[in-house]
Amino acid sequence: MTAISEFRIGHVLGSALLLTTAAELVYLLVWGFWLFPEGSWVGKIIWTLTCAVAMGMAISVGILMWAEPARSSFTAWWRTAAIVAVVGSYCAFLCRAIDARFNYFGGSDHRILFLASGLLPAFLGGWLLGWWLYCCETATKARSETE
Protein backbone atom coordinates (compact mmCIF):
# COMPACT_ATOMS: atom_id res chain seq x y z
CA MET A 1 0.00 0.00 0.00
CA THR A 2 1.34 3.39 -0.98
CA ALA A 3 1.11 6.36 1.35
CA ILE A 4 -0.98 9.27 0.14
CA SER A 5 0.81 12.59 0.21
CA GLU A 6 -0.50 15.48 2.28
CA PHE A 7 -0.87 17.50 -0.91
CA ARG A 8 -3.04 14.80 -2.46
CA ILE A 9 -5.21 14.52 0.66
CA GLY A 10 -5.69 18.29 0.59
CA HIS A 11 -6.50 18.21 -3.12
CA VAL A 12 -9.17 15.51 -2.69
CA LEU A 13 -10.61 17.13 0.44
CA GLY A 14 -10.65 20.62 -1.04
CA SER A 15 -12.21 19.46 -4.31
CA ALA A 16 -14.97 17.50 -2.57
CA LEU A 17 -15.73 20.36 -0.17
CA LEU A 18 -15.80 22.86 -3.04
CA LEU A 19 -18.20 20.67 -5.03
CA THR A 20 -20.60 20.02 -2.15
CA THR A 21 -20.53 23.62 -0.94
CA ALA A 22 -21.27 24.94 -4.43
CA ALA A 23 -24.18 22.51 -4.82
CA GLU A 24 -25.60 23.33 -1.39
CA LEU A 25 -25.35 27.08 -2.00
CA VAL A 26 -27.34 26.65 -5.22
CA TYR A 27 -29.99 24.72 -3.24
CA LEU A 28 -30.04 27.43 -0.59
CA LEU A 29 -30.46 30.24 -3.10
CA VAL A 30 -33.03 28.51 -5.32
CA TRP A 31 -35.04 26.36 -2.89
CA GLY A 32 -34.42 28.20 0.37
CA PHE A 33 -34.52 31.87 -0.57
CA TRP A 34 -36.22 32.14 -3.96
CA LEU A 35 -38.87 29.38 -4.20
CA PHE A 36 -39.62 29.01 -0.47
CA PRO A 37 -38.51 32.19 1.33
CA GLU A 38 -40.70 31.61 4.40
CA GLY A 39 -39.15 29.98 7.45
CA SER A 40 -35.95 30.62 9.34
CA TRP A 41 -33.19 31.83 7.06
CA VAL A 42 -30.63 31.24 9.81
CA GLY A 43 -31.84 27.64 10.12
CA LYS A 44 -31.58 27.21 6.36
CA ILE A 45 -28.04 28.57 6.27
CA ILE A 46 -26.90 26.35 9.16
CA TRP A 47 -28.53 23.30 7.55
CA THR A 48 -26.90 24.09 4.19
CA LEU A 49 -23.40 24.58 5.57
CA THR A 50 -23.65 21.51 7.79
CA CYS A 51 -24.74 19.36 4.85
CA ALA A 52 -22.00 20.75 2.63
CA VAL A 53 -19.25 19.96 5.12
CA ALA A 54 -20.65 16.56 6.10
CA MET A 55 -21.07 15.42 2.50
CA GLY A 56 -17.67 16.78 1.49
CA MET A 57 -15.94 14.96 4.32
CA ALA A 58 -17.77 11.67 3.72
CA ILE A 59 -17.01 11.84 0.01
CA SER A 60 -13.35 12.67 0.68
CA VAL A 61 -12.87 9.73 3.04
CA GLY A 62 -14.55 7.38 0.57
CA ILE A 63 -12.36 8.61 -2.28
CA LEU A 64 -9.16 8.38 -0.24
CA MET A 65 -9.99 4.84 0.87
CA TRP A 66 -11.54 3.35 -2.26
CA ALA A 67 -10.61 5.39 -5.34
CA GLU A 68 -7.16 6.72 -4.51
CA PRO A 69 -5.52 3.25 -4.39
CA ALA A 70 -6.52 2.88 -8.05
CA ARG A 71 -5.33 6.39 -8.87
CA SER A 72 -3.29 5.51 -11.93
CA SER A 73 -6.17 3.67 -13.60
CA PHE A 74 -9.50 4.63 -15.14
CA THR A 75 -11.18 2.73 -12.29
CA ALA A 76 -10.53 5.64 -9.91
CA TRP A 77 -12.85 7.88 -11.93
CA TRP A 78 -15.75 5.44 -11.76
CA ARG A 79 -15.18 4.69 -8.10
CA THR A 80 -15.28 8.40 -7.34
CA ALA A 81 -18.48 8.81 -9.35
CA ALA A 82 -20.04 5.94 -7.42
CA ILE A 83 -19.02 7.38 -4.04
CA VAL A 84 -20.48 10.80 -4.83
CA ALA A 85 -23.65 9.24 -6.25
CA VAL A 86 -24.20 7.06 -3.17
CA VAL A 87 -23.46 9.80 -0.61
CA GLY A 88 -25.41 12.43 -2.56
CA SER A 89 -28.40 10.14 -3.06
CA TYR A 90 -28.47 9.20 0.60
CA CYS A 91 -28.34 12.87 1.55
CA ALA A 92 -31.18 13.71 -0.86
CA PHE A 93 -33.46 11.13 0.76
CA LEU A 94 -32.35 12.12 4.26
CA CYS A 95 -32.93 15.82 3.59
CA ARG A 96 -36.37 15.11 2.15
CA ALA A 97 -37.29 13.32 5.37
CA ILE A 98 -35.89 16.10 7.54
CA ASP A 99 -37.52 18.81 5.44
CA ALA A 100 -40.89 17.13 5.96
CA ARG A 101 -40.50 18.21 9.60
CA PHE A 102 -39.09 21.72 9.11
CA ASN A 103 -40.46 22.61 5.66
CA TYR A 104 -37.53 24.94 4.95
CA PHE A 105 -37.06 23.97 1.32
CA GLY A 106 -40.50 22.84 0.14
CA GLY A 107 -39.62 19.15 0.21
CA SER A 108 -42.88 18.12 1.82
CA ASP A 109 -45.02 19.75 -0.88
CA HIS A 110 -42.81 18.92 -3.88
CA ARG A 111 -41.28 15.54 -3.00
CA ILE A 112 -40.45 14.30 -6.51
CA LEU A 113 -38.94 17.59 -7.65
CA PHE A 114 -37.05 17.90 -4.36
CA LEU A 115 -35.58 14.41 -4.80
CA ALA A 116 -34.77 14.96 -8.46
CA SER A 117 -32.92 18.17 -7.62
CA GLY A 118 -30.77 16.16 -5.22
CA LEU A 119 -30.29 12.96 -7.22
CA LEU A 120 -29.37 14.46 -10.58
CA PRO A 121 -26.53 16.61 -9.20
CA ALA A 122 -25.28 13.62 -7.16
CA PHE A 123 -24.73 11.61 -10.32
CA LEU A 124 -23.46 14.48 -12.45
CA GLY A 125 -21.27 15.75 -9.63
CA GLY A 126 -19.73 12.31 -9.19
CA TRP A 127 -18.79 12.19 -12.84
CA LEU A 128 -17.38 15.72 -12.65
CA LEU A 129 -15.34 15.14 -9.49
CA GLY A 130 -13.97 11.85 -10.84
CA TRP A 131 -12.91 13.59 -14.02
CA TRP A 132 -11.35 16.46 -12.09
CA LEU A 133 -9.38 14.24 -9.72
CA TYR A 134 -8.29 11.49 -12.10
CA CYS A 135 -8.87 12.07 -15.81
CA CYS A 136 -7.85 15.71 -15.89
CA GLU A 137 -4.72 14.89 -13.88
CA THR A 138 -3.85 11.89 -16.09
CA ALA A 139 -4.20 13.94 -19.27
CA THR A 140 -1.99 16.70 -17.84
CA LYS A 141 0.64 14.17 -16.74
CA ALA A 142 0.62 12.42 -20.14
CA ARG A 143 0.93 15.75 -21.97
CA SER A 144 3.91 16.81 -19.84
CA GLU A 145 5.65 13.46 -20.44
CA THR A 146 5.39 13.80 -24.22
CA GLU A 147 6.80 17.33 -24.26
XYZ file of N, CA and C in Angstrom, residues 28 32-34 36-46 104:
48
model
N -29.635 26.389 -1.534
C -30.042 27.431 -0.591
C -30.649 28.620 -1.330
N -34.257 27.594 -0.949
C -34.425 28.202 0.367
C -34.802 29.670 0.365
N -34.263 30.430 -0.563
C -34.517 31.869 -0.566
C -35.492 32.304 -1.662
N -35.416 31.697 -2.839
C -36.225 32.145 -3.957
C -37.588 31.441 -3.998
N -38.965 29.155 -1.775
C -39.623 29.012 -0.469
C -38.958 29.930 0.552
N -39.193 31.235 0.454
C -38.509 32.190 1.331
C -39.021 32.195 2.771
N -40.198 31.612 3.024
C -40.705 31.608 4.397
C -39.874 30.637 5.247
N -39.924 30.823 6.532
C -39.152 29.984 7.447
C -37.877 30.685 7.882
N -37.170 30.059 8.767
C -35.953 30.620 9.339
C -34.791 30.592 8.353
N -34.338 31.767 7.965
C -33.187 31.835 7.065
C -31.910 31.402 7.772
N -31.803 31.694 9.050
C -30.631 31.241 9.815
C -30.604 29.715 9.858
N -31.751 29.101 10.113
C -31.838 27.641 10.120
C -31.463 27.047 8.777
N -31.896 27.679 7.705
C -31.582 27.210 6.359
C -30.078 27.295 6.082
N -29.474 28.387 6.498
C -28.036 28.568 6.273
C -27.239 27.539 7.073
N -27.603 27.333 8.327
C -26.904 26.349 9.159
C -27.065 24.955 8.568
N -38.374 23.802 5.325
C -37.534 24.945 4.949
C -37.410 25.085 3.439
